[in-house]
Coordinates of C-alpha atoms and ligand atoms in Angstrom, one line a residue:
M1 CA 13.3 23.9 -31.0
K2 CA 11.1 21.8 -33.2
G3 CA 7.8 23.4 -33.4
P4 CA 4.1 22.3 -33.3
S5 CA 4.1 20.4 -36.5
E6 CA 6.8 18.0 -35.3
A7 CA 6.6 15.3 -32.6
L8 CA 9.2 13.0 -31.2
L9 CA 8.1 9.6 -30.6
V10 CA 10.1 7.7 -27.9
I11 CA 9.4 4.0 -28.3
D12 CA 9.6 1.5 -25.4
V13 CA 12.6 2.7 -23.4
Q14 CA 11.8 0.1 -20.7
Y15 CA 13.9 -2.1 -18.4
D16 CA 13.0 -5.4 -20.1
F17 CA 14.6 -4.1 -23.3
M18 CA 17.8 -3.1 -21.4
P19 CA 20.9 -5.4 -20.9
G20 CA 19.9 -7.8 -18.1
G21 CA 16.1 -7.5 -18.9
A22 CA 13.7 -10.1 -20.1
L23 CA 14.0 -9.3 -23.9
P24 CA 17.5 -7.4 -23.8
V25 CA 18.5 -5.3 -26.8
T26 CA 22.2 -5.1 -27.1
R27 CA 23.5 -1.7 -25.7
G28 CA 19.9 -0.6 -25.4
D29 CA 20.8 1.4 -22.3
E30 CA 23.0 3.6 -24.4
V31 CA 19.9 5.4 -26.0
V32 CA 18.8 6.9 -22.7
P33 CA 21.1 9.8 -22.6
V34 CA 20.9 10.3 -26.3
V35 CA 17.0 10.3 -26.3
N36 CA 17.1 12.8 -23.3
R37 CA 19.2 15.1 -25.4
L38 CA 16.8 14.8 -28.5
M39 CA 13.8 15.5 -26.2
A40 CA 15.2 18.8 -25.2
G41 CA 14.7 19.9 -28.9
F42 CA 11.1 19.1 -29.2
E43 CA 8.1 20.8 -27.6
H44 CA 5.9 17.9 -28.5
V45 CA 7.2 14.5 -27.1
V46 CA 5.1 11.2 -27.1
L47 CA 6.3 8.2 -25.2
T48 CA 5.2 4.5 -25.9
Q49 CA 5.2 1.6 -23.4
D50 CA 4.9 -2.0 -24.4
W51 CA 2.4 -3.3 -21.8
H52 CA 1.2 -6.8 -21.9
P53 CA -1.1 -9.0 -19.8
A54 CA 0.7 -12.0 -18.4
D55 CA -1.4 -14.4 -20.7
H56 CA -0.5 -12.5 -23.9
V57 CA -0.5 -14.3 -27.2
S58 CA 3.0 -13.1 -28.0
F59 CA 4.7 -15.0 -25.2
A60 CA 6.3 -18.4 -26.1
A61 CA 5.4 -19.6 -22.4
N62 CA 1.7 -19.3 -23.2
H63 CA 1.9 -21.9 -26.1
A64 CA 2.7 -25.5 -25.0
G65 CA 6.0 -26.8 -26.4
R66 CA 7.1 -23.4 -28.1
Q67 CA 10.2 -21.6 -27.6
P68 CA 11.2 -18.0 -27.7
F69 CA 12.0 -16.5 -31.1
E70 CA 10.2 -19.2 -33.0
T71 CA 7.1 -18.1 -35.1
L72 CA 3.6 -19.0 -34.8
A73 CA 0.7 -18.6 -37.3
L74 CA -2.0 -16.6 -35.6
P75 CA -5.4 -15.5 -37.2
Y76 CA -3.8 -12.1 -38.1
G77 CA -0.6 -13.6 -39.5
E78 CA 2.9 -14.7 -38.5
Q79 CA 3.8 -13.8 -34.9
V80 CA 7.3 -14.1 -33.4
L81 CA 7.0 -15.7 -29.9
W82 CA 9.0 -13.7 -27.4
P83 CA 10.1 -14.3 -23.8
L84 CA 7.8 -12.9 -21.2
H85 CA 8.4 -9.2 -21.1
C86 CA 6.9 -5.9 -20.2
V87 CA 4.1 -7.5 -18.2
Q88 CA 1.7 -4.7 -17.0
G89 CA 2.9 -3.2 -13.7
S90 CA 6.1 -5.2 -13.4
A91 CA 9.4 -3.8 -12.8
G92 CA 10.7 -4.8 -16.3
A93 CA 7.7 -2.9 -17.9
A94 CA 8.7 0.4 -16.2
L95 CA 10.3 3.2 -18.3
H96 CA 13.9 3.7 -17.5
A97 CA 14.3 5.9 -14.5
D98 CA 16.8 8.2 -16.2
L99 CA 14.4 8.9 -19.1
E100 CA 13.0 12.4 -18.8
V101 CA 9.4 11.3 -18.9
N102 CA 8.2 14.8 -17.5
R103 CA 8.9 16.2 -21.0
A104 CA 6.1 14.0 -22.7
R105 CA 2.6 15.1 -23.3
L106 CA 1.2 11.7 -24.1
L107 CA 2.1 8.1 -23.1
I108 CA 0.6 5.4 -25.4
R109 CA 0.6 1.8 -24.0
K110 CA 0.5 -0.9 -26.6
G111 CA 0.1 -4.6 -26.7
H112 CA -2.4 -4.5 -24.0
R113 CA -5.0 -6.8 -25.7
R114 CA -4.4 -10.4 -24.9
D115 CA -4.9 -11.7 -28.4
I116 CA -3.1 -9.0 -30.5
D117 CA 0.5 -7.9 -30.4
S118 CA 1.4 -4.4 -31.3
Y119 CA 5.0 -3.4 -32.3
S120 CA 3.6 -0.2 -34.0
A121 CA 2.5 2.9 -31.9
F122 CA -0.2 3.4 -34.5
V123 CA -1.9 0.1 -35.5
E124 CA -1.8 -3.3 -33.8
A125 CA -0.5 -6.5 -35.3
D126 CA -3.9 -7.4 -36.8
R127 CA -3.3 -4.3 -38.9
K128 CA -6.8 -3.1 -38.2
T129 CA -7.0 -2.0 -34.5
S130 CA -6.0 1.6 -34.1
T131 CA -4.2 2.9 -31.0
G132 CA -5.7 6.3 -31.7
L133 CA -2.2 7.8 -32.1
A134 CA -2.9 9.0 -35.9
G135 CA -6.1 10.9 -34.8
Y136 CA -4.4 12.4 -31.8
L137 CA -1.4 13.7 -33.9
R138 CA -3.7 15.0 -36.6
E139 CA -5.9 16.9 -34.2
S140 CA -2.7 18.4 -32.6
G141 CA -1.5 19.7 -36.0
V142 CA 1.6 17.3 -36.2
R143 CA 2.7 16.6 -39.7
R144 CA 6.3 15.0 -39.1
V145 CA 7.3 12.4 -36.5
W146 CA 10.7 11.6 -35.4
C147 CA 11.3 8.2 -34.1
C148 CA 13.8 6.9 -31.7
G149 CA 14.1 4.2 -28.9
L150 CA 13.9 0.4 -28.9
A151 CA 14.0 -1.8 -30.9
T152 CA 14.9 -0.4 -34.3
D153 CA 13.8 -3.4 -36.3
Y154 CA 10.5 -4.0 -34.5
C155 CA 8.7 -1.3 -32.6
V156 CA 10.6 1.6 -34.0
A157 CA 10.4 0.5 -37.6
W158 CA 6.7 -0.6 -37.6
T159 CA 5.9 2.9 -35.9
A160 CA 7.7 4.8 -38.7
L161 CA 6.0 2.7 -41.4
D162 CA 2.6 3.2 -40.0
A163 CA 3.4 6.9 -39.6
R164 CA 4.0 7.0 -43.4
A165 CA 0.8 5.0 -44.0
A166 CA -1.1 7.7 -41.9
G167 CA 0.1 10.4 -44.3
L168 CA 2.8 11.8 -41.9
D169 CA 6.5 12.5 -42.7
A170 CA 8.8 10.2 -40.7
V171 CA 12.3 10.2 -39.8
V172 CA 14.3 7.6 -37.7
V173 CA 17.0 8.9 -35.5
D174 CA 19.5 6.0 -36.2
D175 CA 21.9 6.5 -33.4
A176 CA 19.1 7.0 -30.7
C177 CA 17.9 3.4 -31.4
R178 CA 19.2 -0.1 -30.9
A179 CA 18.1 -3.2 -32.7
I180 CA 17.2 -6.9 -31.7
D181 CA 18.3 -8.1 -35.2
L182 CA 16.7 -11.5 -35.4
D183 CA 17.5 -13.4 -38.8
G184 CA 18.2 -10.2 -40.7
S185 CA 15.4 -8.3 -39.3
L186 CA 17.4 -5.1 -39.0
E187 CA 18.4 -5.0 -42.8
R188 CA 14.8 -5.8 -43.7
A189 CA 13.4 -3.1 -41.6
W190 CA 15.7 -0.5 -43.1
K191 CA 14.8 -1.7 -46.6
D192 CA 11.1 -1.5 -45.9
M193 CA 11.5 2.0 -44.3
Q194 CA 13.5 3.2 -47.2
A195 CA 11.0 2.1 -49.7
A196 CA 8.3 3.8 -47.6
G197 CA 10.1 7.1 -47.7
V198 CA 11.2 7.1 -44.0
G199 CA 14.1 9.4 -43.5
R200 CA 17.2 8.2 -41.6
M201 CA 19.2 10.8 -39.6
G202 CA 21.8 11.0 -36.9
V203 CA 21.2 12.8 -33.7
E204 CA 23.6 15.6 -34.4
F205 CA 21.7 16.6 -37.5
S206 CA 18.3 16.0 -35.8
C207 CA 19.3 18.5 -33.1
V208 CA 19.8 21.3 -35.7
D209 CA 16.9 23.8 -35.5
G210 CA 14.3 23.9 -38.1
Ligands
VGL301 C1 9.3 -5.0 -28.9 C2 9.4 -7.3 -29.4 C3 8.2 -7.4 -28.6 C4 9.9 -3.6 -29.2 C5 8.1 -5.1 -28.1 O1 9.7 -2.7 -28.4 O2 10.6 -3.6 -30.2 N1 9.8 -6.1 -29.6 N2 7.7 -6.5 -28.0
ZN302 ZN1 6.1 -6.8 -26.6

């Protein structure tokens, strides 16, 4: 069992990211049993939930003439425009029913401000607004986070990079994630994570005690 200085961050295991969802991640459903198995090895589990208002700035439908997967220049930088997804309270925003949510101590909802997207569980896309997660983990004595869930190249990668920026050790459990992979985004994400000192591990090794 991983002890009090380690936390598992389970990112966005929600129906809209599953096959058939609004922003489907290929084979995204396959992570559910893997994540459950990982969770069993951690006393400290944190979940995140992408949680947007219907008029959110990241939705292509809220910008006249714009299509999903185009990019748009916003005051805080370039934003990918997404299909409507994870709207607060919708069925698609719900966490997967088979995910063992009762193991979690904390659930962080992100992307809830209309004008700012948030891939990262730590800092929103303006790179200024904090979710409070770094402070929570610090006050809880956590020094290393293990990241899994959806999607590898967006919310998982940004979370792992921000964990490093917050002074935490970070590991991504590769086979407990699936990617969107838009225009080479997956390869870029791994390069950035490697450069930032994010570890990459398989679930078998991650389940080994210590
Ligand atoms: C995500 C795109 C938009 C994710 C969330 O969870 O990776 N990606 N919102
Ligand atoms: Zn989103």
